[in-house]
């Protein structure tokens, strides 16, 4: 049975992940803040309850016995005010006779308040203990004589009054509202963020599919201030542009190679047909002409095989310690006659540098660059060749004052079979792989090759090799 691979869109993935992370963070913060607030609020209420008891003992009980008699109205009012704060108060004389007790004389009010406290606290904390703590305090007259005592009862554990519970509920409700609003905002923000990231990626994905179908001219037109997304869009647009250029180059290469192969084959076939049909005799001159075309065809195949060799990973370098000045100077000697035919002066200024390289292969690079310089330099022109060390690199420069390279051709000159001479003149241009091979050899030596050129002013090829 085939397994189905379920996939999720990037937008949904980002939205869900971001929303879950932020929601959990908000919930954790909310719970932490709530617990912390409840703990601190409980301490505040407990301190406040103890302060009420202290105030009752210190100030209020001194006002209930004046002029050698109990003020029943003040005692009743004090007991009612105390029970409203969760404190049960009973007043006794020195004979332990009760003067007034809220638990006895106002039983309904005291039971209602104490029961409400117990229910409220047990709804908040299941293990809350309803045990009452008893506290006795002597009562003195104006002459500092004991006239009785007060029995104060209140819950031993932290307890909340009705207004405390209301305040706590308001705070909890407010925090819940903030949490809901925050989570909702996070979801909206995550959708916006995921959309800003996924939209260009989706467009890039569509563009990539179009590129896969050979449609290179379209571009992703999307503006975004996210650096990575912006770079991704720019990269796919550059890729599309490069592939479009490569496609045009491939078509041109196909045409050029077909032309190079067709020309000698057509000539050979025409000669052979004429000889077979008896129109021409198989004279040595005609056979030599056929052989020249065969040689030309063979040279073309040889160039292709040479290019294949340098494209192959099996092209192993045989490096030796080589005197660069001596290597280039010997090649110049071999091509001086070609330069003299056009009255071209070759100026050579190369430092005495030793470098490890494949002498045979690198000679091919020097030959290609020097022969091109001679070929495309005007009569009575000049070629400057320099070689020097710059930091940890060896720089080799071939500069001429020849015909130059058009701007539109400059970036393609290292492509295989590419030639700037559109006429395909056999006298001035090869098949267009000399610079391709040169670049491959330089790259194999971990070097780089650059070109600077202006039309009708000249060209300079620069080779940079690491000095190892």
PDB file of N, CA, C and O in Angstrom, residues 89-118:
ATOM      1  N   UNK A  89     -16.262  39.733  67.494  1.00  0.00           N
ATOM      2  CA  UNK A  89     -15.854  40.379  68.747  1.00  0.00           C
ATOM      3  C   UNK A  89     -16.897  40.108  69.826  1.00  0.00           C
ATOM      4  O   UNK A  89     -18.111  40.264  69.604  1.00  0.00           O
ATOM      5  N   UNK A  90     -16.399  39.699  71.023  1.00  0.00           N
ATOM      6  CA  UNK A  90     -17.254  39.485  72.196  1.00  0.00           C
ATOM      7  C   UNK A  90     -16.640  40.247  73.375  1.00  0.00           C
ATOM      8  O   UNK A  90     -15.418  40.169  73.603  1.00  0.00           O
ATOM      9  N   UNK A  91     -17.521  40.992  74.120  1.00  0.00           N
ATOM     10  CA  UNK A  91     -17.061  41.805  75.245  1.00  0.00           C
ATOM     11  C   UNK A  91     -17.592  41.189  76.545  1.00  0.00           C
ATOM     12  O   UNK A  91     -18.792  40.916  76.682  1.00  0.00           O
ATOM     13  N   UNK A  92     -16.672  40.975  77.495  1.00  0.00           N
ATOM     14  CA  UNK A  92     -17.024  40.397  78.803  1.00  0.00           C
ATOM     15  C   UNK A  92     -16.553  41.338  79.918  1.00  0.00           C
ATOM     16  O   UNK A  92     -15.566  42.080  79.741  1.00  0.00           O
ATOM     17  N   UNK A  93     -17.297  41.248  81.078  1.00  0.00           N
ATOM     18  CA  UNK A  93     -16.828  41.998  82.249  1.00  0.00           C
ATOM     19  C   UNK A  93     -15.854  41.145  83.026  1.00  0.00           C
ATOM     20  O   UNK A  93     -15.506  40.029  82.611  1.00  0.00           O
ATOM     21  N   UNK A  94     -15.453  41.642  84.207  1.00  0.00           N
ATOM     22  CA  UNK A  94     -14.447  40.920  84.981  1.00  0.00           C
ATOM     23  C   UNK A  94     -14.994  39.603  85.550  1.00  0.00           C
ATOM     24  O   UNK A  94     -14.206  38.715  85.901  1.00  0.00           O
ATOM     25  N   UNK A  95     -16.305  39.474  85.607  1.00  0.00           N
ATOM     26  CA  UNK A  95     -16.913  38.238  86.095  1.00  0.00           C
ATOM     27  C   UNK A  95     -17.240  37.272  84.952  1.00  0.00           C
ATOM     28  O   UNK A  95     -18.026  36.322  85.137  1.00  0.00           O
ATOM     29  N   UNK A  96     -16.727  37.573  83.780  1.00  0.00           N
ATOM     30  CA  UNK A  96     -16.949  36.745  82.583  1.00  0.00           C
ATOM     31  C   UNK A  96     -18.398  36.742  82.135  1.00  0.00           C
ATOM     32  O   UNK A  96     -18.858  35.812  81.440  1.00  0.00           O
ATOM     33  N   UNK A  97     -19.121  37.772  82.530  1.00  0.00           N
ATOM     34  CA  UNK A  97     -20.485  37.931  82.009  1.00  0.00           C
ATOM     35  C   UNK A  97     -20.406  38.681  80.673  1.00  0.00           C
ATOM     36  O   UNK A  97     -19.738  39.714  80.570  1.00  0.00           O
ATOM     37  N   UNK A  98     -21.093  38.160  79.682  1.00  0.00           N
ATOM     38  CA  UNK A  98     -21.005  38.756  78.349  1.00  0.00           C
ATOM     39  C   UNK A  98     -21.768  40.058  78.310  1.00  0.00           C
ATOM     40  O   UNK A  98     -22.917  40.154  78.764  1.00  0.00           O
ATOM     41  N   UNK A  99     -21.135  41.080  77.837  1.00  0.00           N
ATOM     42  CA  UNK A  99     -21.778  42.386  77.667  1.00  0.00           C
ATOM     43  C   UNK A  99     -22.460  42.426  76.294  1.00  0.00           C
ATOM     44  O   UNK A  99     -23.636  42.806  76.176  1.00  0.00           O
ATOM     45  N   UNK A 100     -21.686  42.019  75.268  1.00  0.00           N
ATOM     46  CA  UNK A 100     -22.244  41.958  73.897  1.00  0.00           C
ATOM     47  C   UNK A 100     -21.332  41.050  73.077  1.00  0.00           C
ATOM     48  O   UNK A 100     -20.112  41.123  73.162  1.00  0.00           O
ATOM     49  N   UNK A 101     -21.978  40.184  72.288  1.00  0.00           N
ATOM     50  CA  UNK A 101     -21.229  39.297  71.393  1.00  0.00           C
ATOM     51  C   UNK A 101     -21.927  39.194  70.059  1.00  0.00           C
ATOM     52  O   UNK A 101     -23.124  38.884  70.008  1.00  0.00           O
ATOM     53  N   UNK A 102     -21.183  39.483  69.016  1.00  0.00           N
ATOM     54  CA  UNK A 102     -21.804  39.494  67.688  1.00  0.00           C
ATOM     55  C   UNK A 102     -22.270  38.103  67.285  1.00  0.00           C
ATOM     56  O   UNK A 102     -23.250  37.953  66.551  1.00  0.00           O
ATOM     57  N   UNK A 103     -21.560  37.059  67.756  1.00  0.00           N
ATOM     58  CA  UNK A 103     -21.963  35.692  67.400  1.00  0.00           C
ATOM     59  C   UNK A 103     -23.272  35.303  68.084  1.00  0.00           C
ATOM     60  O   UNK A 103     -23.973  34.396  67.619  1.00  0.00           O
ATOM     61  N   UNK A 104     -23.588  35.991  69.174  1.00  0.00           N
ATOM     62  CA  UNK A 104     -24.810  35.678  69.921  1.00  0.00           C
ATOM     63  C   UNK A 104     -25.892  36.718  69.665  1.00  0.00           C
ATOM     64  O   UNK A 104     -27.043  36.374  69.356  1.00  0.00           O
ATOM     65  N   UNK A 105     -25.534  37.970  69.776  1.00  0.00           N
ATOM     66  CA  UNK A 105     -26.525  39.035  69.678  1.00  0.00           C
ATOM     67  C   UNK A 105     -26.870  39.409  68.244  1.00  0.00           C
ATOM     68  O   UNK A 105     -27.931  40.008  68.002  1.00  0.00           O
ATOM     69  N   UNK A 106     -25.978  39.149  67.315  1.00  0.00           N
ATOM     70  CA  UNK A 106     -26.286  39.404  65.890  1.00  0.00           C
ATOM     71  C   UNK A 106     -25.893  38.164  65.091  1.00  0.00           C
ATOM     72  O   UNK A 106     -25.023  38.190  64.217  1.00  0.00           O
ATOM     73  N   UNK A 107     -26.547  37.088  65.456  1.00  0.00           N
ATOM     74  CA  UNK A 107     -26.175  35.776  64.931  1.00  0.00           C
ATOM     75  C   UNK A 107     -26.347  35.685  63.414  1.00  0.00           C
ATOM     76  O   UNK A 107     -25.517  35.108  62.705  1.00  0.00           O
ATOM     77  N   UNK A 108     -27.406  36.243  62.900  1.00  0.00           N
ATOM     78  CA  UNK A 108     -27.684  36.152  61.452  1.00  0.00           C
ATOM     79  C   UNK A 108     -26.576  36.828  60.637  1.00  0.00           C
ATOM     80  O   UNK A 108     -26.080  36.296  59.645  1.00  0.00           O
ATOM     81  N   UNK A 109     -26.213  38.055  61.072  1.00  0.00           N
ATOM     82  CA  UNK A 109     -25.195  38.798  60.344  1.00  0.00           C
ATOM     83  C   UNK A 109     -23.842  38.077  60.415  1.00  0.00           C
ATOM     84  O   UNK A 109     -23.164  37.915  59.394  1.00  0.00           O
ATOM     85  N   UNK A 110     -23.464  37.633  61.603  1.00  0.00           N
ATOM     86  CA  UNK A 110     -22.170  36.985  61.769  1.00  0.00           C
ATOM     87  C   UNK A 110     -22.099  35.664  61.008  1.00  0.00           C
ATOM     88  O   UNK A 110     -21.082  35.356  60.362  1.00  0.00           O
ATOM     89  N   UNK A 111     -23.180  34.861  61.094  1.00  0.00           N
ATOM     90  CA  UNK A 111     -23.181  33.586  60.366  1.00  0.00           C
ATOM     91  C   UNK A 111     -23.100  33.807  58.851  1.00  0.00           C
ATOM     92  O   UNK A 111     -22.410  33.080  58.134  1.00  0.00           O
ATOM     93  N   UNK A 112     -23.834  34.797  58.378  1.00  0.00           N
ATOM     94  CA  UNK A 112     -23.850  35.078  56.930  1.00  0.00           C
ATOM     95  C   UNK A 112     -22.457  35.483  56.440  1.00  0.00           C
ATOM     96  O   UNK A 112     -21.965  34.977  55.427  1.00  0.00           O
ATOM     97  N   UNK A 113     -21.821  36.373  57.183  1.00  0.00           N
ATOM     98  CA  UNK A 113     -20.508  36.860  56.751  1.00  0.00           C
ATOM     99  C   UNK A 113     -19.455  35.758  56.843  1.00  0.00           C
ATOM    100  O   UNK A 113     -18.672  35.532  55.909  1.00  0.00           O
ATOM    101  N   UNK A 114     -19.437  35.032  57.966  1.00  0.00           N
ATOM    102  CA  UNK A 114     -18.434  33.976  58.130  1.00  0.00           C
ATOM    103  C   UNK A 114     -18.636  32.842  57.131  1.00  0.00           C
ATOM    104  O   UNK A 114     -17.672  32.268  56.611  1.00  0.00           O
ATOM    105  N   UNK A 115     -19.916  32.498  56.859  1.00  0.00           N
ATOM    106  CA  UNK A 115     -20.199  31.458  55.849  1.00  0.00           C
ATOM    107  C   UNK A 115     -19.768  31.920  54.453  1.00  0.00           C
ATOM    108  O   UNK A 115     -19.248  31.129  53.655  1.00  0.00           O
ATOM    109  N   UNK A 116     -20.017  33.196  54.152  1.00  0.00           N
ATOM    110  CA  UNK A 116     -19.596  33.717  52.840  1.00  0.00           C
ATOM    111  C   UNK A 116     -18.074  33.658  52.690  1.00  0.00           C
ATOM    112  O   UNK A 116     -17.547  33.310  51.629  1.00  0.00           O
ATOM    113  N   UNK A 117     -17.382  34.004  53.793  1.00  0.00           N
ATOM    114  CA  UNK A 117     -15.919  33.940  53.752  1.00  0.00           C
ATOM    115  C   UNK A 117     -15.472  32.511  53.494  1.00  0.00           C
ATOM    116  O   UNK A 117     -14.587  32.247  52.668  1.00  0.00           O
ATOM    117  N   UNK A 118     -16.082  31.563  54.226  1.00  0.00           N
ATOM    118  CA  UNK A 118     -15.695  30.161  54.091  1.00  0.00           C
ATOM    119  C   UNK A 118     -15.973  29.649  52.670  1.00  0.00           C
ATOM    120  O   UNK A 118     -15.126  28.988  52.052  1.00  0.00           O
TER     121      UNK A 118
END
